[in-house]
Each structure stands twice: as structure tokens, then as C-alpha cells.
XYZ file of C-alpha atoms in Angstrom:
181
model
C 15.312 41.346 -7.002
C 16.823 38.046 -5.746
C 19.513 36.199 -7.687
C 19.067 32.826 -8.244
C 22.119 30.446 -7.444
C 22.483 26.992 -9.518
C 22.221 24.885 -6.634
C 18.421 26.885 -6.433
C 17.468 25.557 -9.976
C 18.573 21.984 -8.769
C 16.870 21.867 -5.767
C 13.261 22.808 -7.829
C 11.003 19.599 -7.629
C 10.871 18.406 -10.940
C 8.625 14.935 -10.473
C 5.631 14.716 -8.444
C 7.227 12.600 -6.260
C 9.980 15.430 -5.444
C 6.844 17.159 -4.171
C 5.724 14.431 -2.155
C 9.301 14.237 -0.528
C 8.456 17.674 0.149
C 5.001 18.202 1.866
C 5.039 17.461 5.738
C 4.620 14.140 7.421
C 1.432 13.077 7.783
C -0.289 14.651 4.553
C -2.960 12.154 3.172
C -1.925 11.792 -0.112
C -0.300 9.616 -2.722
C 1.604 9.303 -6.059
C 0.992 6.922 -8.977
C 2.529 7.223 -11.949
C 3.795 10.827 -11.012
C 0.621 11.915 -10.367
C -0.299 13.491 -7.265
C -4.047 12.468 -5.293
C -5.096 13.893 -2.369
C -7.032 12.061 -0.072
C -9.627 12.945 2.818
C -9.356 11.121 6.492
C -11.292 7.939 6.407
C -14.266 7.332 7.782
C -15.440 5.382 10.347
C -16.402 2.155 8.874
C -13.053 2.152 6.854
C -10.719 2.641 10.216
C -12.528 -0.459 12.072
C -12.470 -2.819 9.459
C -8.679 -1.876 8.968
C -8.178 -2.251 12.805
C -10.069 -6.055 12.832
C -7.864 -6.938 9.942
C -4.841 -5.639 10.783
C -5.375 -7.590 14.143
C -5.969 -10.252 13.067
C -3.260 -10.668 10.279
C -0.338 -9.317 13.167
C -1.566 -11.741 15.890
C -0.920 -14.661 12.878
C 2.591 -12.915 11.434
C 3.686 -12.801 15.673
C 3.112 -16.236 16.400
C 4.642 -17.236 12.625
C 7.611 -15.142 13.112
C 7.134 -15.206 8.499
C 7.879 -10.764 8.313
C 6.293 -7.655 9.311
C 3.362 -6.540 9.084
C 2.615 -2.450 8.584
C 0.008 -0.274 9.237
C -1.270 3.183 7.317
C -0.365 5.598 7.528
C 3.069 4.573 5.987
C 5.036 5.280 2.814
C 5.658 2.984 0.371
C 8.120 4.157 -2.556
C 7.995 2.527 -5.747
C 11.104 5.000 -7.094
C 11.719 3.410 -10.207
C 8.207 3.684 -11.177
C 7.381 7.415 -9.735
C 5.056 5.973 -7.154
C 4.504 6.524 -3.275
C 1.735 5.266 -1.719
C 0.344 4.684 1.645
C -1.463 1.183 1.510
C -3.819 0.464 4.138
C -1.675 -2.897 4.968
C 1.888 -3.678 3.942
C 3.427 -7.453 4.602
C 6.779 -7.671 3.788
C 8.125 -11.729 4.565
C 11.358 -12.436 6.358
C 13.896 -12.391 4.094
C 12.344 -9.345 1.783
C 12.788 -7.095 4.881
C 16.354 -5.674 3.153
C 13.076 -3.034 1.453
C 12.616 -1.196 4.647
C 15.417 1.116 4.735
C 17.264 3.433 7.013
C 14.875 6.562 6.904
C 11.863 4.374 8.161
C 9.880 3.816 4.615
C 9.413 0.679 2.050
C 11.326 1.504 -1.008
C 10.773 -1.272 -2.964
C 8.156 -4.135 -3.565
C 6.214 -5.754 -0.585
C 4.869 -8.922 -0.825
C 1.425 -8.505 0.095
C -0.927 -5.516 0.422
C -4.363 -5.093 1.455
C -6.369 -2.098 0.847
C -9.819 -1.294 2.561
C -11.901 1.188 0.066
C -12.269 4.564 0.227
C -14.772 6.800 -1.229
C -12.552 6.912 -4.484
C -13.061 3.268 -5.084
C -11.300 3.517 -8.668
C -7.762 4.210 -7.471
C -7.425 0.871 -5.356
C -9.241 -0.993 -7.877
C -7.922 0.535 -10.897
C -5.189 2.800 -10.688
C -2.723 0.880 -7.328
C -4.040 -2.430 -8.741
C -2.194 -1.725 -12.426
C 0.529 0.112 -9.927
C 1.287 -2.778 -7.526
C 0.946 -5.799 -10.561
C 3.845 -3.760 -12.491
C 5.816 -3.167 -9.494
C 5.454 -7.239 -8.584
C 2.885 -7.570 -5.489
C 2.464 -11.332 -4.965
C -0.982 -10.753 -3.539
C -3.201 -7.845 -3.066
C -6.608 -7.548 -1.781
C -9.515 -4.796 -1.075
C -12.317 -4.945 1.393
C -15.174 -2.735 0.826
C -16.134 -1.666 4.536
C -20.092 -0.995 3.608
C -20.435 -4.988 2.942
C -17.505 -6.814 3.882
C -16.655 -7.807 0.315
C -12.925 -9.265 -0.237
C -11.242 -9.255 -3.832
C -8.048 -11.288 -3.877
C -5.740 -11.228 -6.414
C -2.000 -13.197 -7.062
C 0.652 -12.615 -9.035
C 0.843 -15.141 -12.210
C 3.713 -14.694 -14.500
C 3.769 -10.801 -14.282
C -0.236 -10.099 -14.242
C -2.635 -10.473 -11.676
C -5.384 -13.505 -11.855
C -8.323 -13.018 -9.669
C -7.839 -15.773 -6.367
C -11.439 -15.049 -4.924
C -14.263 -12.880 -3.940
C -15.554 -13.032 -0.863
C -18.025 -11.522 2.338
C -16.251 -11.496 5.562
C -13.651 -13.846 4.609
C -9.823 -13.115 4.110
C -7.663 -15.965 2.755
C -3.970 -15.633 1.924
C -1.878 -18.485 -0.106
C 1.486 -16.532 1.094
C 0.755 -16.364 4.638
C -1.345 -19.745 4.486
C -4.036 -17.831 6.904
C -7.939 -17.828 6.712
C -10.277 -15.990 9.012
C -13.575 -14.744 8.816
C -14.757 -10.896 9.855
């Protein structure tokens, strides 16, 4: 029978997000509100609407010089709030960059993110929506990649106001960019 040291009991995840910190780079899944969701590899349609946008967004922020501009898979720790989540795109401006820290992740609040839908439309419409409006996301946007459909939203005074719904248009107050798809 094996004795159990102290320092054993302390190292025994005790959030979901302990887990998270545990499971090996790469794994598809996500925490919101310590609650862990697994996700399947996207499909198709999802990865080349991601790749337009994200092209066309970095070939804007390069030219701008305005921040950085990150693509998924990448973690985005919301500590405070028992979140970590891998948003499809991550802007972070200029002088916000002090968030991405030493060990290569976001901890903290970016100022923009853009998710394209999955097949489990409700947690990017429902569940990171509530998540990134409490954590303070200026702007935040989904695509649906079956029709091209854009939902904006900006931060007003703590809660998010809907900025526009759109096909195959993407327009951002923060970065002051418009382009169609």
C-alpha cells in the first residue's frame, strides 16, 4: 500500500482548470466557468473561413503596426474567472500586449476576439459570449461558416450591445477595418 505524502494531496487538481493545466498540449478542449468541454477537430468549412479571416485581419494589423494578432489553437486564461479557452482569433492592441506572458499564453483580457462556429453553436453564442462580456472583450464576433453570417458585438458600459449582423462582411470599430468574404 503506498503512503501518501502532503505535498501528494497538494498537488491533486482541485479546479477544472488545474486539469486543463494538466492534459497535454494540443488537446481540443476548453474551460468556462470551471467547466470542462471537449471539442472535436473542425471541419472543413470552419478551417477556411478562419484562414480568409485571419488573413485578412494580419495583413491589416502588419501594415498598422496597432498589436498582434493570434491564431487557434492558442490558450487564453481568464484565471480569475476559472476560464481557458482557445478562441478561433485573439487581437490583443499595442499597449495591452503586457497579457501575453512568459510561458507563451494570454492570461488576461484581449481586446478583440472572433470566433467561427462550430457544431456546438451554443457555447460561442451563449456560454464564451457571457464569458468574454464579464471578463471585458471590447468586441467579439462569430461567423457561421455554412452562410457567411457575422454577429458583432461591443462592449458598452460592462454588457455587450449588438454592433451588426452581417453576410460576408467583417467590420471592426477598434481596428477601424472593413472587408468583405
Amino acid at each position: 500500500m503506498k503512503e501518501y505524502m502532503v505535498t501528494d494531496i497538494e498537488q491533486i487538481p482541485k479546479t477544472a482548470l488545474d486539469v486543463f493545466r494538466t492534459l497535454p498540449e494540443g488537446t481540443p478542449c476548453e474551460v468556462i466557468d470551471n467547466v470542462l468541454y471537449m471539442s472535436p477537430a473542425p471541419k472543413y468549412n470552419h478551417q477556411r473561413l478562419l484562414g480568409i479571416l485571419f488573413n485578412k485581419i494580419s495583413k491589416y494589423i502588419e501594415v498598422e503596426q496597432s498589436g498582434e494578432i493570434i491564431l487557434a489553437p492558442f490558450d487564453v486564461y481568464f484565471d480569475d474567472l476559472l476560464s481557458a479557452v482557445q478562441p478561433d482569433l485573439v487581437f490583443i492592441l499595442k499597449e495591452n500586449m503586457h497579457i501575453l506572458k512568459h510561458d507563451g499564453y494570454v492570461h488576461g483580457t484581449p481586446d478583440l476576439i472572433v470566433e467561427v462556429l462550430s457544431a456546438d453553436k451554443n457555447r460561442d453564442l451563449v456560454l464564451k459570449k457571457a464569458l468574454y462580456e464579464h471578463a471585458g472583450v471590447k468586441e467579439y464576433f462569430t461567423v457561421n461558416p455554412d452562410n457567411n453570417k457575422v454577429k458583432a458585438w461591443v462592449l458598452t458600459n460592462g454588457i455587450y450591445k449588438p454592433a451588426y449582423e452581417a453576410t460576408g462582411r467583417f467590420y471592426s470599430a477598434l481596428l477601424n477595418l472593413e472587408f468583405t468574404f
